[in-house]
CSV table of C-alpha atoms and ligand atoms in Angstrom, one decimal:
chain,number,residue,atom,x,y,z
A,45,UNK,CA,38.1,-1.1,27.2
A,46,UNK,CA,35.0,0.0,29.0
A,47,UNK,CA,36.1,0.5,32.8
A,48,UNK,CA,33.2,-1.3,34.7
A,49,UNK,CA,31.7,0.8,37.4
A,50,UNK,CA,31.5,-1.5,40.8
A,51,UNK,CA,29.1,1.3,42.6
A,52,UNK,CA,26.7,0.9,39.9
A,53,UNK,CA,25.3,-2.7,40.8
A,54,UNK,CA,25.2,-1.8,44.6
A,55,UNK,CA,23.3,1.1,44.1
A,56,UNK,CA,21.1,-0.8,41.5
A,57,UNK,CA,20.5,-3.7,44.5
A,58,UNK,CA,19.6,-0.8,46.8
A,59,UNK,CA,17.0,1.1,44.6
A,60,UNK,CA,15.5,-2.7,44.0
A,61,UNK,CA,15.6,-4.7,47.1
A,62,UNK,CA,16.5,-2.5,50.4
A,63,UNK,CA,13.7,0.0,49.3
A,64,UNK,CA,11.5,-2.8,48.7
A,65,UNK,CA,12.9,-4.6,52.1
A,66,UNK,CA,12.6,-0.8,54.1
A,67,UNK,CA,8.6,-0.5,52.9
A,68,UNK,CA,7.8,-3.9,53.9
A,69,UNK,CA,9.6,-3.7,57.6
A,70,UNK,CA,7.5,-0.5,57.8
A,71,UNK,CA,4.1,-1.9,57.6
A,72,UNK,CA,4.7,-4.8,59.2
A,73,UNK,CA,5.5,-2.4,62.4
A,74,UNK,CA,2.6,-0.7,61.6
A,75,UNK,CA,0.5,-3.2,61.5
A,76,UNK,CA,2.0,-5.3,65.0
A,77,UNK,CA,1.4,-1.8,66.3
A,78,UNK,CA,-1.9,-1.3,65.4
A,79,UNK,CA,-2.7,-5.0,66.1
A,80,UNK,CA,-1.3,-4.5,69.6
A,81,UNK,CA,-2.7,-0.9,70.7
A,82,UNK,CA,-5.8,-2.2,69.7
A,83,UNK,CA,-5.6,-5.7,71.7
A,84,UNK,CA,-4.4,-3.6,74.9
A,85,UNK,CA,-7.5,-1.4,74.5
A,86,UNK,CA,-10.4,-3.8,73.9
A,87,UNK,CA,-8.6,-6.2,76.8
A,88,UNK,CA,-7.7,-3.4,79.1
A,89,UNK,CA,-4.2,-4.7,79.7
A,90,UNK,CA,-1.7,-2.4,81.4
A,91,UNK,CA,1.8,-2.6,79.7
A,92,UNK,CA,4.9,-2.6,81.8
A,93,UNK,CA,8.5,-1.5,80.5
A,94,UNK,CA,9.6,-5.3,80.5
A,95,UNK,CA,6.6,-6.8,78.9
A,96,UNK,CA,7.2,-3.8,76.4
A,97,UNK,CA,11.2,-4.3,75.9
A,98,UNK,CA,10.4,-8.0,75.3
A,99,UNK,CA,7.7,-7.6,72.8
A,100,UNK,CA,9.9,-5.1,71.2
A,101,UNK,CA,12.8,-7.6,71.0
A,102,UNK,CA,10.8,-10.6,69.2
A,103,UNK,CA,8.8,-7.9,66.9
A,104,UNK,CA,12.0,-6.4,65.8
A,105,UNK,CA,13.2,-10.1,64.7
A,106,UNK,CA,9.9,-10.9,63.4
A,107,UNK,CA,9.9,-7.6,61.2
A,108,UNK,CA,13.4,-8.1,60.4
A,109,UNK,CA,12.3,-12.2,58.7
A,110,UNK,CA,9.4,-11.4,57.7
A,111,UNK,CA,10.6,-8.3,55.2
A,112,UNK,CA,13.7,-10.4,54.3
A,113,UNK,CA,11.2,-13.3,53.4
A,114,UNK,CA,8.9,-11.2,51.1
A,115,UNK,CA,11.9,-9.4,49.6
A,116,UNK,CA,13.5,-13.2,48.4
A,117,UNK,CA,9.9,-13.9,47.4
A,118,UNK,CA,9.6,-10.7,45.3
A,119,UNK,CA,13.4,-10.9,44.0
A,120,UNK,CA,12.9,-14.4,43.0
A,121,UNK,CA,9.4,-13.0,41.4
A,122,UNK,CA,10.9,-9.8,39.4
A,123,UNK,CA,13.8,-12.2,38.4
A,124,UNK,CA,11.7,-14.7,36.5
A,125,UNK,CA,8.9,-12.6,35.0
A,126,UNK,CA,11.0,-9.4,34.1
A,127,UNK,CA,14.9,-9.3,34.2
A,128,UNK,CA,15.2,-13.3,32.3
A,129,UNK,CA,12.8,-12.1,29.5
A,130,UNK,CA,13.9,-8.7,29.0
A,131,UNK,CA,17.3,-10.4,29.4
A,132,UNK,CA,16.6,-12.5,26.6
A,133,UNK,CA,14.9,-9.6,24.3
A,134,UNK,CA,18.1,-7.7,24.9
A,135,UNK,CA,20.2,-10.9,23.9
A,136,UNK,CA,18.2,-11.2,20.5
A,137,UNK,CA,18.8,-7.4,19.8
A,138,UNK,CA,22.2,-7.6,19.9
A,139,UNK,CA,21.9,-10.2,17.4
A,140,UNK,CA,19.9,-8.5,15.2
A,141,UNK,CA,22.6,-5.8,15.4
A,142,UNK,CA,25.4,-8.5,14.5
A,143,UNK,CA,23.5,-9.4,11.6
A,144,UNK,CA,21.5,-12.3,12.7
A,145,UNK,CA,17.7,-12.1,11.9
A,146,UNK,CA,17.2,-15.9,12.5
A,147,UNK,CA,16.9,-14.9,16.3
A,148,UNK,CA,13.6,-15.4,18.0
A,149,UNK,CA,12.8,-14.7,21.8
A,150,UNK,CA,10.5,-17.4,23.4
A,151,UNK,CA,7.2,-15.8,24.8
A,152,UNK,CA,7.2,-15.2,28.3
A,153,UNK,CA,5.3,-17.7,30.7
A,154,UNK,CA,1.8,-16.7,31.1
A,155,UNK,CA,1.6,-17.6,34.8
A,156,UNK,CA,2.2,-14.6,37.0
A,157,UNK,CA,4.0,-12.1,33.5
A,158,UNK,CA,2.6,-8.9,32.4
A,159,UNK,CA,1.1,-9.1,29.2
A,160,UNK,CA,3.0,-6.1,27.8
A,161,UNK,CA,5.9,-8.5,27.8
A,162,UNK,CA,4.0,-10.7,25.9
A,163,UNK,CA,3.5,-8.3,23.5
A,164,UNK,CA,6.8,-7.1,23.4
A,165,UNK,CA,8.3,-10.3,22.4
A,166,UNK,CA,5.8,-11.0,19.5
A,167,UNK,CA,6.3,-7.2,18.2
A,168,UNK,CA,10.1,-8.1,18.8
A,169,UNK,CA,9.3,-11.4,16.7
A,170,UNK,CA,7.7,-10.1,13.8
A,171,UNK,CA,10.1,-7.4,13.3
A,172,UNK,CA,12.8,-9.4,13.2
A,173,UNK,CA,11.2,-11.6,10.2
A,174,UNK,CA,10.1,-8.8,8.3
A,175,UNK,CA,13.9,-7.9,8.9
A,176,UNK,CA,14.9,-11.1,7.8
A,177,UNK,CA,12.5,-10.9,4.5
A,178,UNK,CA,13.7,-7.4,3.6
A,179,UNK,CA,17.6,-8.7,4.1
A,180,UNK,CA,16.5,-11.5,1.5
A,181,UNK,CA,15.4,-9.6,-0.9
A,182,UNK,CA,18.2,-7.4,-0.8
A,183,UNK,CA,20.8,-10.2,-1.3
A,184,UNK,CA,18.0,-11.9,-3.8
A,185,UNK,CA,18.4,-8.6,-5.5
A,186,UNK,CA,21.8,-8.6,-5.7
A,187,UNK,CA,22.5,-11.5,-6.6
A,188,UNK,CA,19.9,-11.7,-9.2
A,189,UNK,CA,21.3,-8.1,-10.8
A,190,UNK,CA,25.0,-9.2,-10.9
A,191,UNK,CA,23.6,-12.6,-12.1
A,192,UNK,CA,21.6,-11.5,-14.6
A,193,UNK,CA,24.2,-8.8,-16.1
A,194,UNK,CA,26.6,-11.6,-16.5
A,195,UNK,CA,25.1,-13.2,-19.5
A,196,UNK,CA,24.8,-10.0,-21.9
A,197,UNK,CA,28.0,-9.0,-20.4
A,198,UNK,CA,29.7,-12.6,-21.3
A,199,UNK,CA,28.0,-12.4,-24.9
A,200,UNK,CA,29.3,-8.8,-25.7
A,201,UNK,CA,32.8,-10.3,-24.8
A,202,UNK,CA,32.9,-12.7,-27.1
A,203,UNK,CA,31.6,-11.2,-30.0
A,204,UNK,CA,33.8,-8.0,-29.4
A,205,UNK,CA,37.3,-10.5,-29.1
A,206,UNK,CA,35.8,-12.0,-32.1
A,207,UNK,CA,35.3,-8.5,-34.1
A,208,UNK,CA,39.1,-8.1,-33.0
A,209,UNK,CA,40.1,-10.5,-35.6
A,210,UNK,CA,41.7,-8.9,-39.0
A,211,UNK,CA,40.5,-11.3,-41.7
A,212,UNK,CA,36.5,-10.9,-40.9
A,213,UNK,CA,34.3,-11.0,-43.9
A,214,UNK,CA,31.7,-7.8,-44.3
A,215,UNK,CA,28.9,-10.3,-43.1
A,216,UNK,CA,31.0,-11.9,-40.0
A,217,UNK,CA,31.7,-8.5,-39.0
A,218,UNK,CA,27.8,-7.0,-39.1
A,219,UNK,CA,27.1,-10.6,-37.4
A,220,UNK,CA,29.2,-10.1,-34.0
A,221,UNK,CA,28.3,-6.4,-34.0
A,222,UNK,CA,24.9,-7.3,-34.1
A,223,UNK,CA,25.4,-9.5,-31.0
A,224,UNK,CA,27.4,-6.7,-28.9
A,225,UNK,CA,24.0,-4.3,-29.8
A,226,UNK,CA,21.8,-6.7,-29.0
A,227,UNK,CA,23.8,-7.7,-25.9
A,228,UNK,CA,24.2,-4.3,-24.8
A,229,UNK,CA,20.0,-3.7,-25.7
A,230,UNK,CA,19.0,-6.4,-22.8
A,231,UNK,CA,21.2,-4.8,-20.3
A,232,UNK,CA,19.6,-1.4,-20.8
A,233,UNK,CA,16.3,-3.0,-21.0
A,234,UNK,CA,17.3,-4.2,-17.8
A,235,UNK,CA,18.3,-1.5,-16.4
A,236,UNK,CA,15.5,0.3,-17.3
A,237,UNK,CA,13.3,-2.2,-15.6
A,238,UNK,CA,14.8,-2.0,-12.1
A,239,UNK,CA,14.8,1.3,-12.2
A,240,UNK,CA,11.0,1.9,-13.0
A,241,UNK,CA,10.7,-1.0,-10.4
A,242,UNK,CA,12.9,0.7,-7.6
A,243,UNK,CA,10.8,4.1,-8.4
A,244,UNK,CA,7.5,2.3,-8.4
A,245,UNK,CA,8.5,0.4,-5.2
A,246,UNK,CA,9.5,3.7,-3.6
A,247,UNK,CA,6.7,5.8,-4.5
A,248,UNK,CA,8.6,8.3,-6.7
A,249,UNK,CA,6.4,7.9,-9.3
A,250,UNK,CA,3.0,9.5,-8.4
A,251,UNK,CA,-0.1,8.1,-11.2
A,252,UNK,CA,-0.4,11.4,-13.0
A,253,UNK,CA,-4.1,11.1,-13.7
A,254,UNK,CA,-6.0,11.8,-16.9
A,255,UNK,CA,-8.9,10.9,-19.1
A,256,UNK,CA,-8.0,8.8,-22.0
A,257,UNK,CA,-9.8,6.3,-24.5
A,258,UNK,CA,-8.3,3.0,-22.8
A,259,UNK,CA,-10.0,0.9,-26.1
A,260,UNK,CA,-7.4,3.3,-28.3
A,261,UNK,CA,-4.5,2.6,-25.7
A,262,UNK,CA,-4.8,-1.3,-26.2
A,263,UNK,CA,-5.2,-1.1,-29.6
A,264,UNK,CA,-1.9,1.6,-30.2
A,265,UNK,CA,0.0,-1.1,-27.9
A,266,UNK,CA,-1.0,-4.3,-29.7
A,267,UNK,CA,0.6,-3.0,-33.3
A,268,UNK,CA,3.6,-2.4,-32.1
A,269,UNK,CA,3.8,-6.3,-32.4
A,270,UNK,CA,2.3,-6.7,-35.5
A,271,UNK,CA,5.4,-8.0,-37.4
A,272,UNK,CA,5.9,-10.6,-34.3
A,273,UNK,CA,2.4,-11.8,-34.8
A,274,UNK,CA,2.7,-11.9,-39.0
A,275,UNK,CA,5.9,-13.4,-38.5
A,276,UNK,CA,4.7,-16.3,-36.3
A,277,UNK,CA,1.3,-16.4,-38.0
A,278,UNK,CA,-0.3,-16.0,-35.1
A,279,UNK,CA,-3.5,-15.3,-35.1
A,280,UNK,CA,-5.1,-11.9,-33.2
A,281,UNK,CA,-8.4,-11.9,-31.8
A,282,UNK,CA,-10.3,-8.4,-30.2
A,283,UNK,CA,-13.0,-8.0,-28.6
A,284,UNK,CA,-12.4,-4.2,-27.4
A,285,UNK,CA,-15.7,-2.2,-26.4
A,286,UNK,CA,-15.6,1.4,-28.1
A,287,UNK,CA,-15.7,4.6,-26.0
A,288,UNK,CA,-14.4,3.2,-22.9
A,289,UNK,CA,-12.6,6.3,-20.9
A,290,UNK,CA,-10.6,5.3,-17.9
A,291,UNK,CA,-8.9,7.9,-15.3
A,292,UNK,CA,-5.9,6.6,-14.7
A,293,UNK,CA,-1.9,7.1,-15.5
A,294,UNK,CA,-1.8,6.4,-19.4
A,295,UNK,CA,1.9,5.9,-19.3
A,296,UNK,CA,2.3,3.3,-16.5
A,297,UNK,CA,-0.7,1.7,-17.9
A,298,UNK,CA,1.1,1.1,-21.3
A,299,UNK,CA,3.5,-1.0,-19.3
A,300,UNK,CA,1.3,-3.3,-17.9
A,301,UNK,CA,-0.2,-3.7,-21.8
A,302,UNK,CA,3.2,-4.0,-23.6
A,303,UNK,CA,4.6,-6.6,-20.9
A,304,UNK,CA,0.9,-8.8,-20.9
A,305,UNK,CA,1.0,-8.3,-24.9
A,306,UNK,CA,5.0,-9.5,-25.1
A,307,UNK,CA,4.9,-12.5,-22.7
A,308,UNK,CA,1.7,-13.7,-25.0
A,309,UNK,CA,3.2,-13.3,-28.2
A,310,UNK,CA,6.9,-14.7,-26.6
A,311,UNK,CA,5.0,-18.1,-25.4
A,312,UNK,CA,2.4,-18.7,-28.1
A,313,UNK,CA,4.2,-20.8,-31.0
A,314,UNK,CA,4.0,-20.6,-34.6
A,315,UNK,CA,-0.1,-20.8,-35.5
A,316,UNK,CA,-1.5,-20.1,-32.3
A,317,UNK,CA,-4.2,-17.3,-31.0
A,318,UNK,CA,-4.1,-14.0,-28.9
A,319,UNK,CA,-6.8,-12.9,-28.0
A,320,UNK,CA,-7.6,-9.5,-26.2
A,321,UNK,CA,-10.9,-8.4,-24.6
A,322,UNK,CA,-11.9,-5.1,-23.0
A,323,UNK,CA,-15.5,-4.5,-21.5
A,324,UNK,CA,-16.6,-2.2,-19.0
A,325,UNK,CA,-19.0,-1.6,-16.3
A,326,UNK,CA,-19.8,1.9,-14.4
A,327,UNK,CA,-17.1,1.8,-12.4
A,328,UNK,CA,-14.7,-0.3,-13.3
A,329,UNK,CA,-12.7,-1.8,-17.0
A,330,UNK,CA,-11.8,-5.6,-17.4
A,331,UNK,CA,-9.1,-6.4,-19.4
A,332,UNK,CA,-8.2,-9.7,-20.5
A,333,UNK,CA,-5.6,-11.3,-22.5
A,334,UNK,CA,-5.4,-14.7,-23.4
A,335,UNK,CA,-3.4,-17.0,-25.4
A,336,UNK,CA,-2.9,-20.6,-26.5
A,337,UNK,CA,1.0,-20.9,-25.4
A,338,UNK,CA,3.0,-22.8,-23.1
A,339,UNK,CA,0.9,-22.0,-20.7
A,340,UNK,CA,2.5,-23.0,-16.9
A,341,UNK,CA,1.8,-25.0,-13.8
A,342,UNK,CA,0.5,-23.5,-10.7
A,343,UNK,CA,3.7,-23.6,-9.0
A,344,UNK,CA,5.4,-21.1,-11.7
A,345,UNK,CA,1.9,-19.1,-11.8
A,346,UNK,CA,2.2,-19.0,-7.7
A,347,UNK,CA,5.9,-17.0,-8.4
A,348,UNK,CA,5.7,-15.1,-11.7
A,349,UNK,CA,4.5,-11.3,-9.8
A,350,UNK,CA,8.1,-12.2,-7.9
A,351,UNK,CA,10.8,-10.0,-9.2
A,352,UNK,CA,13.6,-11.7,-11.5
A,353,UNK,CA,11.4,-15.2,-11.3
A,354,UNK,CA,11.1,-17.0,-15.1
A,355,UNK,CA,9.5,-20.1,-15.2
A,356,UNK,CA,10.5,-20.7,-18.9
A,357,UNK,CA,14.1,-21.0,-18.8
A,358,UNK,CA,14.4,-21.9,-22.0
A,359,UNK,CA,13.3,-18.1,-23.3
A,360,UNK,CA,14.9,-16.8,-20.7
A,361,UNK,CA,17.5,-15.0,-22.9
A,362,UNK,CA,14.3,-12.9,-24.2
A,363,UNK,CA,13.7,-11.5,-20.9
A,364,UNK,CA,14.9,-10.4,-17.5
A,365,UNK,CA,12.0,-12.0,-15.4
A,366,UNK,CA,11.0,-8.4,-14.2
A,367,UNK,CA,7.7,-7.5,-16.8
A,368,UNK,CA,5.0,-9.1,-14.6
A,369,UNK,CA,6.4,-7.7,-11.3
A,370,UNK,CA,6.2,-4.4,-12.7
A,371,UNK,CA,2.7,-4.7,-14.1
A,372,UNK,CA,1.6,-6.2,-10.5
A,373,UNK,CA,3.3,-3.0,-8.9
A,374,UNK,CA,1.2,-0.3,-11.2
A,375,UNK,CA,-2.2,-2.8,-10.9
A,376,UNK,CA,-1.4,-2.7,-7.0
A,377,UNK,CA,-0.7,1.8,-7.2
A,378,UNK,CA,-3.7,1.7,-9.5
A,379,UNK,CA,-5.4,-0.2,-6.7
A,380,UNK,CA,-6.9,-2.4,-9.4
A,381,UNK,CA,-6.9,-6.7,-9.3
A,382,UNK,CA,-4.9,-8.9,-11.5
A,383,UNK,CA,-5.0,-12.4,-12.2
A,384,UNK,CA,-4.1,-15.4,-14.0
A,385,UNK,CA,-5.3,-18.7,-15.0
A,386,UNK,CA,-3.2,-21.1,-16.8
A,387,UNK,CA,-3.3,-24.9,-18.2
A,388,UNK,CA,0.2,-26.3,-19.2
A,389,UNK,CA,0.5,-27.1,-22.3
A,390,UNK,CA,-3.0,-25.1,-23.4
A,391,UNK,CA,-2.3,-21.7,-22.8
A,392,UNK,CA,-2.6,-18.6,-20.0
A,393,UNK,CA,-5.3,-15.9,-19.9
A,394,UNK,CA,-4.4,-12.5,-17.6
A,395,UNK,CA,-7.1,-10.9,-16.1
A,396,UNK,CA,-7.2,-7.5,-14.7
A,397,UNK,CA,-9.5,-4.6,-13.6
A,398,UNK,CA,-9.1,-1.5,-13.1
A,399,UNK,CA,-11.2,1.6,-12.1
A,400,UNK,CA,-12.2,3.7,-14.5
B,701,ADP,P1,10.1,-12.7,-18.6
B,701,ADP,O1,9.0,-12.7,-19.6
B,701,ADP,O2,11.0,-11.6,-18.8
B,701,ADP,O3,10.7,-14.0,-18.3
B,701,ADP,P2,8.0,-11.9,-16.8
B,701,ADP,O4,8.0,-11.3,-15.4
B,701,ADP,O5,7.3,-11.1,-17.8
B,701,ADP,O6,9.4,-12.2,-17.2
B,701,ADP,O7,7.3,-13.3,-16.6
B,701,ADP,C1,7.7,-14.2,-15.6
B,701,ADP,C2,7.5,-15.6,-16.0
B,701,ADP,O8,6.0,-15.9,-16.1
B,701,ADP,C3,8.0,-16.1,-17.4
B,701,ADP,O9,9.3,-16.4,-17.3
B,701,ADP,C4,7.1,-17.2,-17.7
B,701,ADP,O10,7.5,-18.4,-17.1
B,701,ADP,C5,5.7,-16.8,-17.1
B,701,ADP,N1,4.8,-16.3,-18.1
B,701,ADP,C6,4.4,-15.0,-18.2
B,701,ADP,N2,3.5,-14.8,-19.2
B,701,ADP,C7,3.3,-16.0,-19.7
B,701,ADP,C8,2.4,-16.5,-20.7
B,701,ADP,N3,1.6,-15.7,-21.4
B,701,ADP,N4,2.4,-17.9,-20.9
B,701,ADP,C9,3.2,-18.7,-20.2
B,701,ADP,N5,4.1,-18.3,-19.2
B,701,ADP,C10,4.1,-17.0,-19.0
């Protein structure tokens, strides 16, 4: 246990109050001295030794209450507009340190306060909720991870204590090992997301900058779901301008075009229409991508840039909830714009420009 040191406070109350008491007591005297040296001049008096022992006597009282007086008056004054609120910021500190970013620290009266303190508690404030935001989404995370590793994982289990059984036909058999691949697919697609997430978040990946034909980009990106939009006999509409160069990181850009081009295709039903625009002016490429799915309300369009957030629940098995917030992260290190408008029920065009 930490032995508490009794000279400490004493000292402290010394270097406080009996300066401050000592300083006052000395200009007090100065001035009754001054005051009185300049009374016996101007009035010619002549001083004897008693009249001076006397007055000595009641000024040395009066000095003595009068620099108590201002020193309770300037205690009573440091006491409420310093120690209580640096007090209480050192109170909510030590919370913070325990954990607890729900702590706030009241602002400090304006009457009679310095305004530093003022802004001390307000910086103090703010920290602690951006604290208490980055602790969320740490937890969010977590919990999100583990809970979103547990389906796959639950999946694979069952299909690999069904393969264990001996009298599996051929087609049984390709059946359950199709489920662990496909299983063990979303997890590594997973995984794979966070990671260029985490990365992207942290700056580790640096937009390696070249000249390419973006036109050639969308249209190499759109036929990789060809057989999804034959399949579904959805219809494909382009409207991509020729020639179109961009200067940009081709490969982090491909993201953002495979996750716009596989939510479409995911939330457009059997018969419906994608359709995908690029024009262009001097500076900048707009990109848009529209479809005639699902579409969402704006409280799921308000949350789907949030990592892990799926508004669709019910195709949540064909994704992780982690595409859009990884094409909002390489829009945002593009420093480009990305929107989205939506009608429920009618369908959801994505906008987004970039510079070229
Ligand atoms: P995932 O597609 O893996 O669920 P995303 O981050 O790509 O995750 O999308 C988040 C959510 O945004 C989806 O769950 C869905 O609710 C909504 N969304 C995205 N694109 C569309 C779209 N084209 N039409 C309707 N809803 C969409």
């Amino acid at each position: 246990m930490k032995k508490k040191n009794r000279v400490a406070p004493v000292l402290r109350w010394l270097n406080h109050y009996f300066v401050f008491f000592l300083l006052v007591a000395f200009v007090i005297t100065c001035c009754t001295m001054l005051f009185v040296s300049v009374l016996r001049d101007s009035l010619g008096l002549t001083l004897t030794d008693e009249n001076i022992g006397t007055a000595a006597k009641i000024t040395f009282v009066n000095v003595i209450l009068l620099s108590l007086i201002f020193t309770v008056i300037d205690a009573l004054r440091r006491k409420w507009t310093v120690e209580r609120p640096v007090k209480q910021i050192i109170e909510a500190a030590e919370k913070i340190i325990e954990g607890d970013y729900s702590v706030r620290v009241k602002p400090v009266s304006p009457v009679g306060s310095d305004d530093s303190l003022n802004r001390i508690t307000e910086c103090f404030n703010d920290m602690a909720e951006e604290l208490g935001g980055v602790e969320t989404l740490r937890t969010d995370f977590i919990a999100n991870v583990s809970h979103e590793m547990k389906t796959p994982l639950a999946v694979m289990q069952n299909y690999g204590t069904l393969l264990q059984s001996p009298e599996l036909s051929d087609e049984k058999r390709m059946e359950y090992a199709k489920g662990v691949v496909d299983g063990s697919r979303r997890m590594a697609d997973m995984m794979t997301n966070i990671l260029k997430l985490n990365r992207l978040e942290n700056q580790q990946i640096f937009p390696k900058t070249e000249e390419f034909d973006l036109g050639e980009q969308i249209c190499e990106c759109l036929l990789q779901y060809e057989n999804v939009w034959e399949k579904n006999d959805i219809e494909l509409e382009t409207d991509i301008a020729e020639g179109v160069t961009v200067r940009a990181d081709s490969e982090l850009l491909s993201h953002v075009w495979n996750n716009l081009f596989s939510n479409a295709f995911k939330f457009t039903p059997e018969g419906g229409r994608v359709r995908v625009s690029m024009s262009a002016t001097e500076h900048h490429a707009k990109i848009q991508v529209s479809d005639t799915g699902c579409g969402m309300t704006p409280e799921v369009g308000a949350h789907i840039f949030e990592k892990f957030y799926q508004g669709d629940t019910s195709r949540s098995s064909e994704g992780n909830g982690l595409g859009l917030a990884l094409v909002k992260r390489v829009v945002d290190i593009m420093q480009g714009e990305i929107s989205v408008e939506s009608v429920l029920g009618e369908g959801t065009t994505f906008t987004i420009r970039i510079r070229r």
